[in-house]
CSV table of C-alpha atoms in Angstrom, one decimal:
chain,number,residue,atom,x,y,z
A,1,MET,CA,0.0,0.0,0.0
A,2,THR,CA,1.5,3.3,-1.0
A,3,ARG,CA,1.4,6.5,1.1
A,4,PRO,CA,-0.6,8.5,-1.4
A,5,ARG,CA,-3.4,5.8,-1.3
A,6,LEU,CA,-3.3,5.9,2.5
A,7,ALA,CA,-3.5,9.7,2.5
A,8,LEU,CA,-6.4,9.5,0.1
A,9,ALA,CA,-8.1,7.0,2.3
A,10,ALA,CA,-7.7,9.3,5.4
A,11,SER,CA,-8.7,12.4,3.6
A,12,GLY,CA,-12.4,11.9,4.1
A,13,TRP,CA,-12.0,11.3,7.8
A,14,LEU,CA,-9.9,14.5,8.1
A,15,ALA,CA,-12.6,16.4,6.3
A,16,LEU,CA,-15.2,14.9,8.7
A,17,LEU,CA,-13.0,16.0,11.6
A,18,ALA,CA,-12.9,19.5,10.2
A,19,THR,CA,-16.7,19.7,10.5
A,20,GLY,CA,-16.1,20.1,14.2
A,21,LEU,CA,-14.7,23.6,13.6
A,22,PRO,CA,-17.1,26.6,13.6
A,23,ASP,CA,-19.3,27.2,10.6
A,24,ALA,CA,-17.6,29.1,7.8
A,25,HIS,CA,-14.2,28.6,9.3
A,26,PRO,CA,-11.7,28.8,6.4
A,27,VAL,CA,-10.1,25.4,7.3
A,28,ARG,CA,-13.4,23.7,7.5
A,29,VAL,CA,-14.7,25.1,4.2
A,30,GLY,CA,-11.4,24.4,2.4
A,31,ALA,CA,-11.0,20.8,3.7
A,32,VAL,CA,-14.6,19.8,3.0
A,33,THR,CA,-14.7,21.5,-0.4
A,34,LEU,CA,-11.3,20.0,-1.5
A,35,PHE,CA,-12.4,16.6,-0.3
A,36,LEU,CA,-15.8,16.7,-2.1
A,37,LEU,CA,-14.3,17.9,-5.4
A,38,VAL,CA,-11.2,15.8,-5.6
A,39,CYS,CA,-10.9,12.8,-3.3
A,40,PRO,CA,-13.9,10.5,-4.2
A,41,GLY,CA,-13.2,11.0,-7.9
A,42,LEU,CA,-9.5,10.3,-7.5
A,43,ALA,CA,-10.2,7.2,-5.5
A,44,ALA,CA,-12.6,6.0,-8.2
A,45,GLN,CA,-10.0,6.8,-10.8
A,46,LEU,CA,-7.4,4.7,-9.0
A,47,ALA,CA,-9.9,1.8,-8.5
A,48,LEU,CA,-11.0,1.8,-12.1
A,49,ARG,CA,-7.7,2.6,-13.7
A,50,PRO,CA,-8.8,3.9,-17.1
A,51,ALA,CA,-6.3,2.8,-19.7
A,52,VAL,CA,-6.2,6.1,-21.6
A,53,ALA,CA,-5.2,8.3,-18.7
A,54,TRP,CA,-2.4,6.0,-17.5
A,55,ARG,CA,-1.0,5.2,-21.0
A,56,ARG,CA,0.7,8.6,-21.4
A,57,PRO,CA,2.0,9.6,-18.0
A,58,GLY,CA,3.3,13.2,-17.9
A,59,HIS,CA,1.7,14.1,-21.2
A,60,PRO,CA,-0.2,17.5,-20.8
A,61,ALA,CA,-3.4,16.1,-22.3
A,62,ALA,CA,-3.3,13.0,-20.1
A,63,VAL,CA,-2.9,15.1,-17.0
A,64,LEU,CA,-5.7,17.4,-18.0
A,65,GLU,CA,-7.9,14.5,-18.8
A,66,LEU,CA,-7.2,12.8,-15.5
A,67,ALA,CA,-7.9,16.0,-13.6
A,68,LEU,CA,-11.2,16.6,-15.5
A,69,VAL,CA,-12.4,13.0,-15.1
A,70,THR,CA,-11.5,13.1,-11.4
A,71,LEU,CA,-13.5,16.3,-10.9
A,72,VAL,CA,-16.5,14.9,-12.7
A,73,LEU,CA,-16.4,11.6,-10.9
A,74,GLY,CA,-16.1,13.4,-7.6
A,75,LEU,CA,-19.1,15.6,-8.3
A,76,ALA,CA,-21.1,12.6,-9.6
A,77,LEU,CA,-20.4,10.5,-6.5
A,78,THR,CA,-21.2,13.5,-4.2
A,79,THR,CA,-24.5,14.0,-6.1
A,80,LEU,CA,-25.4,10.3,-6.0
A,81,VAL,CA,-24.8,10.0,-2.3
A,82,ALA,CA,-26.9,13.2,-1.6
A,83,VAL,CA,-29.8,12.0,-3.8
A,84,VAL,CA,-29.9,8.6,-2.1
A,85,LEU,CA,-29.8,10.1,1.3
A,86,PHE,CA,-32.5,12.7,0.3
A,87,LEU,CA,-34.7,9.9,-1.0
A,88,GLY,CA,-34.2,7.9,2.1
A,89,GLY,CA,-35.2,11.0,4.2
A,90,VAL,CA,-32.0,10.9,6.2
A,91,PHE,CA,-29.9,13.6,4.5
A,92,THR,CA,-27.5,15.7,6.6
A,93,ALA,CA,-24.2,17.1,5.5
A,94,THR,CA,-22.4,15.1,8.1
A,95,ARG,CA,-24.0,11.8,7.0
A,96,SER,CA,-23.2,12.6,3.4
A,97,LEU,CA,-19.6,13.3,4.3
A,98,LEU,CA,-19.5,10.1,6.4
A,99,VAL,CA,-20.7,8.0,3.5
A,100,LEU,CA,-18.3,9.6,1.0
A,101,ALA,CA,-15.4,9.2,3.4
A,102,ALA,CA,-16.2,5.5,3.8
A,103,LEU,CA,-16.6,5.1,0.0
A,104,THR,CA,-13.3,6.9,-0.7
A,105,SER,CA,-11.5,4.8,1.9
A,106,VAL,CA,-12.8,1.6,0.3
A,107,LEU,CA,-12.0,2.7,-3.2
A,108,ALA,CA,-8.5,4.0,-2.3
A,109,LEU,CA,-7.6,0.8,-0.4
A,110,LEU,CA,-8.7,-1.6,-3.1
A,111,PRO,CA,-5.7,-3.6,-4.5
A,112,HIS,CA,-4.4,-2.7,-8.0
A,113,ARG,CA,-6.2,-4.6,-10.8
A,114,ALA,CA,-2.8,-5.6,-12.3
A,115,ALA,CA,-1.7,-7.1,-8.9
A,116,VAL,CA,-4.9,-9.1,-8.6
A,117,ALA,CA,-4.6,-10.4,-12.2
A,118,GLY,CA,-0.9,-11.3,-11.6
A,119,ARG,CA,-1.9,-13.6,-8.7
A,120,ASP,CA,-4.4,-15.5,-10.9
A,121,ARG,CA,-1.6,-16.7,-13.3
């Protein structure tokens, strides 16, 4: 397990801890916003490993593509969690953040697909 994956897995829990700060505190707003926009999408990217983004590492178009897909996936997962909680009648910002933190941790800690395929051989 690499340190970036462990940091990504811990990011949601740190954002959840930041909710203990007063409302509109800059650290709270920054931590939660950064987590919601980036971390769930990046964890999904690492779990899914789209071939196009990883084929050309360092290429400016690949970096931009990876950033854009990460942002879109993060927003999509955040929206999906919010809708499910709203439909269930149990939506709160803290619950939403809790579900996303757990989802991000699970996705970030999944083993690499290549490593799993290598064991099957």
